[in-house]
Short mmCIF file of C-alpha atoms in Angstrom, two decimals:
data_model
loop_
_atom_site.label_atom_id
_atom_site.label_comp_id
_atom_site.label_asym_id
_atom_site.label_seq_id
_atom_site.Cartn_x
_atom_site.Cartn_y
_atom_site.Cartn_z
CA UNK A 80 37.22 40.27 -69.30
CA UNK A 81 36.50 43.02 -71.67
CA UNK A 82 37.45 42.94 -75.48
CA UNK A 83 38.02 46.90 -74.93
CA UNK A 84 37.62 48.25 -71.47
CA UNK A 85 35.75 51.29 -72.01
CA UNK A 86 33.89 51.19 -68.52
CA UNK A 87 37.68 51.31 -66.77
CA UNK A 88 38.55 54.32 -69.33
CA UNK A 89 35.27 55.80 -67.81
CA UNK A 90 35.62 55.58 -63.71
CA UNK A 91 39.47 57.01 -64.86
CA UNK A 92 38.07 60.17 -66.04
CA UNK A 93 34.32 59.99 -64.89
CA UNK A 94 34.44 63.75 -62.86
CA UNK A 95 35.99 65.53 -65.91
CA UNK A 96 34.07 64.05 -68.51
CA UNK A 97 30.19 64.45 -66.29
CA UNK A 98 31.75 67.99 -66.02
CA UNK A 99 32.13 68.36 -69.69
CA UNK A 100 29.09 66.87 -70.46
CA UNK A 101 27.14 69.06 -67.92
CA UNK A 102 28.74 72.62 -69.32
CA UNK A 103 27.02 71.49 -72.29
CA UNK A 104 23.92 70.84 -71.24
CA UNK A 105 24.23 74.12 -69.15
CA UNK A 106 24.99 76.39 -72.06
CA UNK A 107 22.61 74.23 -74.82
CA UNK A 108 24.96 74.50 -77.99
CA UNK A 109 24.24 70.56 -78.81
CA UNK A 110 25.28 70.76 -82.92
CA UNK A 111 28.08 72.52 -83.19
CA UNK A 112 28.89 74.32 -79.96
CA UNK A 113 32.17 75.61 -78.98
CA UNK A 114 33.41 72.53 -77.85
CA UNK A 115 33.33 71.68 -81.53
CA UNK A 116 35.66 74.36 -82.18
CA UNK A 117 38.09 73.55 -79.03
CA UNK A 118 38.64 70.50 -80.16
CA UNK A 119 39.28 71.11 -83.86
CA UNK A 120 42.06 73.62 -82.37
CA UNK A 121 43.35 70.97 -80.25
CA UNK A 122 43.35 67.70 -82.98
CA UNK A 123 44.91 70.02 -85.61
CA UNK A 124 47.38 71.30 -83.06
CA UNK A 125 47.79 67.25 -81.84
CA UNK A 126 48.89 66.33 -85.32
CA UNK A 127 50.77 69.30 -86.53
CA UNK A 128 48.59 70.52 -88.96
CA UNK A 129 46.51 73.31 -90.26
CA UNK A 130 42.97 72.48 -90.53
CA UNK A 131 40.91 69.97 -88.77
CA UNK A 132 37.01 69.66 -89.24
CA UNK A 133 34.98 67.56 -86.57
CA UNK A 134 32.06 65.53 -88.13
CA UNK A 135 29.48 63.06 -87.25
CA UNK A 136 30.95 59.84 -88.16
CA UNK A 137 34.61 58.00 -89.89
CA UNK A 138 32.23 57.09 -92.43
CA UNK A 139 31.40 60.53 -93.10
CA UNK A 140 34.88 61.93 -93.10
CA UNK A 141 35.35 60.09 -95.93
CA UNK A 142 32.54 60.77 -97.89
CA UNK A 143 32.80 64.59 -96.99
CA UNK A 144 36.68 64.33 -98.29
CA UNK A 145 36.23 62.39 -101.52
CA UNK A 146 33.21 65.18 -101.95
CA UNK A 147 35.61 67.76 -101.62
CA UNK A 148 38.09 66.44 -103.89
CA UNK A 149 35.27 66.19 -106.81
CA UNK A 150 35.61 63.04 -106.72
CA UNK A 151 32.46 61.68 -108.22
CA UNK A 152 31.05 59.69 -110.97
CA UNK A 153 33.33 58.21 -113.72
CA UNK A 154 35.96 58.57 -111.51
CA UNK A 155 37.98 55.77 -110.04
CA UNK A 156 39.55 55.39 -106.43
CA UNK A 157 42.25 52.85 -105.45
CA UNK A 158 41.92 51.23 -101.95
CA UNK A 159 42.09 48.02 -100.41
CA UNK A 160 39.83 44.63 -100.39
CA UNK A 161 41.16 44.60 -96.67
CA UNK A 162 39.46 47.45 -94.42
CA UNK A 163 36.29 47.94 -93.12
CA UNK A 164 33.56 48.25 -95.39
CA UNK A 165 33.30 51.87 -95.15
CA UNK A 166 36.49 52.59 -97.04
CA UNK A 167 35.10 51.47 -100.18
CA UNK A 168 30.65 51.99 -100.01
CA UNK A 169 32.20 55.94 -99.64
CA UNK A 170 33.75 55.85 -102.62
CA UNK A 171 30.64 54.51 -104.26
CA UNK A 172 28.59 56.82 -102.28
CA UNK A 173 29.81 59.39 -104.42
CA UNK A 174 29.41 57.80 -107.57
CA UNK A 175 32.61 56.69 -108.18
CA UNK A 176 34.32 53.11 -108.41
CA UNK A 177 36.35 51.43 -105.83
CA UNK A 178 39.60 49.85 -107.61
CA UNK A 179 41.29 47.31 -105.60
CA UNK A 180 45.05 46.59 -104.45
CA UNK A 181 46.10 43.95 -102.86
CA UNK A 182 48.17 44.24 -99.10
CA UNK A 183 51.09 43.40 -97.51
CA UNK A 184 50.95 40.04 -95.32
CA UNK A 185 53.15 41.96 -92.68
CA UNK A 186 51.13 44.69 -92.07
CA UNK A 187 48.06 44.20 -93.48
CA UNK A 188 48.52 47.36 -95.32
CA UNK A 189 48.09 48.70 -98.99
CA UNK A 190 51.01 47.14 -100.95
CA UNK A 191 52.62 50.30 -102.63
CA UNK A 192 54.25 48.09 -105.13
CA UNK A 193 50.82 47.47 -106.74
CA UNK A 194 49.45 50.43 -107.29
CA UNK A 195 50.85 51.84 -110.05
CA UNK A 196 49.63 49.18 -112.44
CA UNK A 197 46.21 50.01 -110.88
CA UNK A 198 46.20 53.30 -112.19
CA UNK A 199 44.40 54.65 -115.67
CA UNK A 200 42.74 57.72 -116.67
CA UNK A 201 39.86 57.45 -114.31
CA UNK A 202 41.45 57.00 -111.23
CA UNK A 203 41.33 60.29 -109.11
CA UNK A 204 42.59 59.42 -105.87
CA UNK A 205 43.89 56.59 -103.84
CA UNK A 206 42.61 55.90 -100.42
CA UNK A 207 45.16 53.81 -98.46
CA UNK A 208 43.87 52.29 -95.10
CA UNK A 209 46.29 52.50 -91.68
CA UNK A 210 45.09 48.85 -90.38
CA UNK A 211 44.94 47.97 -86.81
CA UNK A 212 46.66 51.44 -86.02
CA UNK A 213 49.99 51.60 -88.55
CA UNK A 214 50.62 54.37 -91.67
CA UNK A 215 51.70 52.22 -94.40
CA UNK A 216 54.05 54.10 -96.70
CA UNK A 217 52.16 57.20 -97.52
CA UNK A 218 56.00 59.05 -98.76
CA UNK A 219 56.14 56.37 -101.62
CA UNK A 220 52.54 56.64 -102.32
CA UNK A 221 52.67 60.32 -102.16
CA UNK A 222 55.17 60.49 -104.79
CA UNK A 223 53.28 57.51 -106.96
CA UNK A 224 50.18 60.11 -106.47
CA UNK A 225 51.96 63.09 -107.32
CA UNK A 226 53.72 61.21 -110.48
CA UNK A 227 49.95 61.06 -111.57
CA UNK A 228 48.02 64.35 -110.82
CA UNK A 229 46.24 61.73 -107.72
CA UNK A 230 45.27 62.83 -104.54
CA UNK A 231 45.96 60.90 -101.46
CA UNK A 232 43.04 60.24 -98.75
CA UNK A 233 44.70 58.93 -95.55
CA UNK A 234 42.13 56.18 -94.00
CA UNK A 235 43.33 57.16 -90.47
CA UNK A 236 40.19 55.22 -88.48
CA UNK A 237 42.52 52.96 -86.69
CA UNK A 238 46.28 55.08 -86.84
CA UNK A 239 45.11 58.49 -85.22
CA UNK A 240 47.95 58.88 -82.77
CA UNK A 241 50.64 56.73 -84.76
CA UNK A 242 53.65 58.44 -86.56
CA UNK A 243 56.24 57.16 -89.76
CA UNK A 244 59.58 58.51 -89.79
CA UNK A 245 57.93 61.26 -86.88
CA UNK A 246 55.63 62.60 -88.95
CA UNK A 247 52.10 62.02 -87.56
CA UNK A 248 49.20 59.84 -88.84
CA UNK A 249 46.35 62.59 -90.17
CA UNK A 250 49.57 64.74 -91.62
CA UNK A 251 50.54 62.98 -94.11
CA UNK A 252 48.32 63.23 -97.44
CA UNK A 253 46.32 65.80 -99.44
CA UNK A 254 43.47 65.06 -96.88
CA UNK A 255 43.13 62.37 -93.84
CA UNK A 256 40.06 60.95 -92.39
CA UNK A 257 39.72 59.79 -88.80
CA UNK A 258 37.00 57.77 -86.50
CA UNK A 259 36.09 58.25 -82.78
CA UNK A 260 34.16 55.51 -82.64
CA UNK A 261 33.91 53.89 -79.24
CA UNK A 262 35.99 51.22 -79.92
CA UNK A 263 38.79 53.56 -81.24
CA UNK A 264 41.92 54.42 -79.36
CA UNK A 265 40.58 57.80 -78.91
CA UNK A 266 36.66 57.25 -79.11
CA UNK A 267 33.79 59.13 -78.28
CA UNK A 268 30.68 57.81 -76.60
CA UNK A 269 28.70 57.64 -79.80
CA UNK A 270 29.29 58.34 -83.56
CA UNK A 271 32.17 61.13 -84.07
CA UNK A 272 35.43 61.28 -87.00
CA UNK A 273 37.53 64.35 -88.13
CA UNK A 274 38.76 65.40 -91.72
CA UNK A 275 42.47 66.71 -91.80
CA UNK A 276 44.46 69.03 -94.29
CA UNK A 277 46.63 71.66 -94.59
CA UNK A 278 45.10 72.95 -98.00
CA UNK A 279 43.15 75.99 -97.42
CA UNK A 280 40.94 75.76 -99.82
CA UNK A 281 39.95 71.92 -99.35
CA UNK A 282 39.16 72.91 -95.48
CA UNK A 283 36.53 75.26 -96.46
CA UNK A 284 35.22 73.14 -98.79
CA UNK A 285 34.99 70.45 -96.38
CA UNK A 286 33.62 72.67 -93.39
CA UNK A 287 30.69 73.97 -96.04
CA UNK A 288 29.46 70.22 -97.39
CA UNK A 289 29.79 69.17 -93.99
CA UNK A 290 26.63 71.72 -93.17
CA UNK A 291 24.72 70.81 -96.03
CA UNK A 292 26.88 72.91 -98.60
CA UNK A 293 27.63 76.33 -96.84
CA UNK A 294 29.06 77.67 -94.08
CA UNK A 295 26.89 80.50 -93.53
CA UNK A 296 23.22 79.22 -92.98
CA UNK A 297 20.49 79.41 -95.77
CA UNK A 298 23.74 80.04 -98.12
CA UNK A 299 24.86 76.74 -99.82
CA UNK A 300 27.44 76.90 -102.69
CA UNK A 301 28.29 73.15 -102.97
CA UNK A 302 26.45 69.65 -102.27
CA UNK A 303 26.26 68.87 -98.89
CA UNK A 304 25.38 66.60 -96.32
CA UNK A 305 24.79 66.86 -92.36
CA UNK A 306 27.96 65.43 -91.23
CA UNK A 307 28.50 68.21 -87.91
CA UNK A 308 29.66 66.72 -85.03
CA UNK A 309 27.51 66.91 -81.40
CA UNK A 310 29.09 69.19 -79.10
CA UNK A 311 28.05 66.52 -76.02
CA UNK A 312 31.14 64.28 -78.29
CA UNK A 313 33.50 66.78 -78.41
CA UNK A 314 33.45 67.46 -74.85
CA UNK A 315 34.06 63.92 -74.15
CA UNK A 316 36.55 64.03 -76.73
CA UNK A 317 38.75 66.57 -75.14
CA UNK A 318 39.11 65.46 -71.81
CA UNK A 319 39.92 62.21 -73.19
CA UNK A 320 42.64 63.55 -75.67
CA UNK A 321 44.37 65.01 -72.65
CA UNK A 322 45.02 61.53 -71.60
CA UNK A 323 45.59 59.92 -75.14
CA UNK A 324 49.32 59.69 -75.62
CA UNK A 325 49.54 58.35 -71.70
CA UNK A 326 46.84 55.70 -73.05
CA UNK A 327 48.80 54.71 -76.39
CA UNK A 328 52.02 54.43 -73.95
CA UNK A 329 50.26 51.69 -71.88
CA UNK A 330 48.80 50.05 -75.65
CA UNK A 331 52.51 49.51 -76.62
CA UNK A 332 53.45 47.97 -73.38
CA UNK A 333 50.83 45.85 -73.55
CA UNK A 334 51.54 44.92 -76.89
CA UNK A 335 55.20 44.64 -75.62
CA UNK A 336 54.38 42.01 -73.04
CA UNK A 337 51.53 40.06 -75.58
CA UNK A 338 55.41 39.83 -78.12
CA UNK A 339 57.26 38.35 -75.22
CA UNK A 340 54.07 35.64 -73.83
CA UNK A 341 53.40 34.74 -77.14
CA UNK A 342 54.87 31.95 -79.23
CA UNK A 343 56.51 32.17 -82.73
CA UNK A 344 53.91 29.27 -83.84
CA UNK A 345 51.17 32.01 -84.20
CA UNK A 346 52.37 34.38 -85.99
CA UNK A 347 52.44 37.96 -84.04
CA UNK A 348 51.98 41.28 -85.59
CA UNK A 349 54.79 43.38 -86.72
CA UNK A 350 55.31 47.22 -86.75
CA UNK A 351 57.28 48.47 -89.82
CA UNK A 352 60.43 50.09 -89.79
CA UNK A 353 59.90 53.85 -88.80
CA UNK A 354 56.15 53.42 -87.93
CA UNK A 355 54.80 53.57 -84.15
CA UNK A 356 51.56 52.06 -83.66
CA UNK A 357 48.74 52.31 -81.50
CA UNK A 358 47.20 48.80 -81.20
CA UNK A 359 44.02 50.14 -82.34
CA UNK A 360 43.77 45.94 -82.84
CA UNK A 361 46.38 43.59 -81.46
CA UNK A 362 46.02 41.06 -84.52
CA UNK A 363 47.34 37.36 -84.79
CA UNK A 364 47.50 35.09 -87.45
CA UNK A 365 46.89 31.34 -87.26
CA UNK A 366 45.35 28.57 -89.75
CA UNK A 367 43.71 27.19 -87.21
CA UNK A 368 42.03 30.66 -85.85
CA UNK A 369 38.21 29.32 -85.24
CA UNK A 370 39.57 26.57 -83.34
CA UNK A 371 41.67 29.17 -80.95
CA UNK A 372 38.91 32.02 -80.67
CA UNK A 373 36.63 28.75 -79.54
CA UNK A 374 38.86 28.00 -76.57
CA UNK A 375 39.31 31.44 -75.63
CA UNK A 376 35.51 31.35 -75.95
CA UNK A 377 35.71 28.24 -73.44
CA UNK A 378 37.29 30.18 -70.96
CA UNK A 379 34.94 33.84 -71.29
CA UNK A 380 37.89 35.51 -72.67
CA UNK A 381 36.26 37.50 -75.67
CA UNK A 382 37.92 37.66 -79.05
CA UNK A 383 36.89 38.98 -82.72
CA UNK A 384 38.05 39.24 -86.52
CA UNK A 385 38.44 41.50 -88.37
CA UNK A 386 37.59 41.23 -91.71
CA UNK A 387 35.99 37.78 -92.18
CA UNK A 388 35.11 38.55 -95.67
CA UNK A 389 36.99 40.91 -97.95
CA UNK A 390 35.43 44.04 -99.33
CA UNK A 391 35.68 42.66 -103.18
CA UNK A 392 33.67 39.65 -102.36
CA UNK A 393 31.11 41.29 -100.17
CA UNK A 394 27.55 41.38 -101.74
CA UNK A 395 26.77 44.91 -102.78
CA UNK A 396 30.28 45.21 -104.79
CA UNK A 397 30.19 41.85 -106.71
CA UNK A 398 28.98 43.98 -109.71
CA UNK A 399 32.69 45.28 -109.87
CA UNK A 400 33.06 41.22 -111.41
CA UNK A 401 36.41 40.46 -109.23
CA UNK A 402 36.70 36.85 -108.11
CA UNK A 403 37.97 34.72 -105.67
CA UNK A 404 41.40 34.54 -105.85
CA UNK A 405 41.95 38.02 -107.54
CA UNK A 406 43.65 39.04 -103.58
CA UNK A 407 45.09 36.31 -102.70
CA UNK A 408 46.91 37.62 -99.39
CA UNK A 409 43.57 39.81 -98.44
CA UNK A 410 41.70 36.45 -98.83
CA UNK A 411 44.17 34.49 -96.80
CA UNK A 412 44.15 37.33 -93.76
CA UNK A 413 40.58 37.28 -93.83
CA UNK A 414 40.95 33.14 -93.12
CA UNK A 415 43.70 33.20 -89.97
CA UNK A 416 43.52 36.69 -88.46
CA UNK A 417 41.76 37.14 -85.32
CA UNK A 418 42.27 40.30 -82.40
CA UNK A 419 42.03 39.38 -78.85
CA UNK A 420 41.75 42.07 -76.64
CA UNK A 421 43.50 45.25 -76.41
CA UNK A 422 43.06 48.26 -74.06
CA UNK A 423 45.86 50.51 -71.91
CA UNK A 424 44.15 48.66 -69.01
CA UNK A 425 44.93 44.83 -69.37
CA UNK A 426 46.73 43.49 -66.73
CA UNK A 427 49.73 41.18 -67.05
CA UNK A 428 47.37 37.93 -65.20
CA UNK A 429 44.67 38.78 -68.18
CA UNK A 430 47.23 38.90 -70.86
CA UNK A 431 48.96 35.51 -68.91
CA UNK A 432 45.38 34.10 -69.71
CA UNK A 433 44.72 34.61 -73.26
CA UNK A 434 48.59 33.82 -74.06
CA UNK A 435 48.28 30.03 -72.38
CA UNK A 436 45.23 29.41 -74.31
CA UNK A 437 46.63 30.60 -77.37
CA UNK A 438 49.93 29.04 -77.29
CA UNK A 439 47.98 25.77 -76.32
CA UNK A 440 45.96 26.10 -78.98
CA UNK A 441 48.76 27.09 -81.94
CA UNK A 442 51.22 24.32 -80.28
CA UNK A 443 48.40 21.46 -80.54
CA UNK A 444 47.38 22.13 -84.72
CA UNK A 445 51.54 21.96 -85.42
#
């Protein structure tokens, strides 16, 4: 059994994506050809909104967006202790300090009600993260931001596809940032992400630093980095975008059917009020999680967590001097949570599987 089925997504699509792969290699545009293009037109058109700029990685979507928001040193930048590591070393990549708020234990995502008292005169922007594949509530935090001169980068790695209140996950902020890595719910076959906005002026900036400062070659205005996308990853990206929403239909039945197998005694995810999500994770808590991802390690059925460590206690940021204790319901996620696996291919006997040994496992520690 596979923790995400990529091989399955593969023999699905294999003639249309060796096709897509092959006009490239036909025409030779590798960096930047107009696949690149095609699908920028076709992600900005997928969420409803203006501008979208393909790049080489999630991690340097956000680095590229906090660069084109000045955001740089002296500056502060509120985000969570509860991500990925990548949503905070880009806000120190740019020379600017990662503040920390702690989440909700429902969703795993930024706890508006914080941040306000996180704010002070060198906080810039605030960088909330769409865990496991839900917005969290980017209208209050939009007006919070606006209440404050802030700007608001979307951490869309996990949520591209998901919607609050119909608006759509990318569409939401001054600027959104997006992965395609593999594992995604939309992943390329290698390192890809996207940068989204509808402000003019912040796309161009954006397109130039993403080609090392200008957008006409040997011309470069601002400071820039190589952060283009391959053209071989867009191609793959477009065929499989034709088939995304079909893909996040089968992700919510399956998380549909994991709801009804599994027991209240480990504690299921929820999806707020308003939100669709696309089970970029399927996520459950337990206090006795090692004990459970050991039996389903028993029986070959794989199973991982995410985060075991929170950001604020991870080596390279303990000069920020928080402690243990300073996120309490970060620190207690990053104790019970553990994902078991989650792709639009599981079949109701694999799912049967990994809910017996779970239940077993949640109904023997009560």
């Amino acid at each position: 059994m596979d923790f995400i089925d990529l091989k399955t997504q593969y023999y699905h699509y294999k003639e249309e994506i060796n096709a897509a792969i092959q006009h490239v290699l036909d025409h030779g545009g590798y960096i930047m050809g107009p696949e690149v293009q095609q699908l920028e037109q076709e992600l900005a058109r997928y969420v409803d909104g203006s501008h979208c700029s393909a790049v080489a990685s999630g991690t340097d979507a956000l680095v590229i967006a906090l660069m084109a928001l000045g955001v740089g040193p002296g500056d502060e930048v509120i985000t969570v202790p509860y991500s990925f590591i990548a949503s905070a070393t880009s806000i120190a990549l740019v020379g600017a300090t990662p503040v920390f708020v702690d989440i909700e234990p429902e969703t795993f995502n930024i706890d508006v009600n914080q941040i306000e008292a996180a704010i002070t005169p060198k906080t810039k922007a605030i960088v909330p993260v769409s865990v496991f594949g839900q917005m969290p509530d980017l209208d209050a935090i939009n007006k919070i931001a606006d209440r404050h001169g802030l700007a608001v980068l979307e951490d869309a790695a996990q949520s591209f596809g998901a919607t609050r209140n119909g608006h759509k996950s990318c569409n939401v902020a001054t600027v959104s940032a997006t992965s395609f890595f593999p594992a995604k719910p939309l992943g390329c076959y290698g390192d890809g992400g996207a940068i989204f906005t509808n402000d003019d002026a912040l796309a161009a900036r954006i397109r130039a630093i993403r080609n090392h400062g200008g957008e006409q070659r040997y011309q470069h205005e601002l400071l820039g980095l190589n952060g283009r996308c391959d053209t071989i990853q867009a191609a793959i990206l477009r065929v499989k975008l034709k088939y995304f929403d079909e893909e996040l239909r089968r992700r919510q039945e399956a998380a549909e059917r994991y709801h009804r197998l599994l027991t209240a005694v480990c504690t299921t995810p929820i999806t707020a009020k308003g939100n669709t999500h696309t089970w970029a994770q399927y996520t459950l808590r337990a206090p006795n999680r090692d004990q459970i991802c050991a039996a389903l390690k028993e029986a070959d059925i794989p199973s991982a967590v995410y985060y075991p460590t929170c950001i604020h206690q991870q080596p390279v940021f303990q000069p920020l001097g928080y402690e243990v204790g300073d996120f309490p319901i970060s620190e207690q996620a990053a104790q019970e949570v553990f994902s078991i696996p989650m792709h639009p291919w599981l079949t109701e006997e694999q799912q049967n599987a990994i809910a017996e040994i779970v239940n077993e496992q949640c109904a023997a520690y009560v």
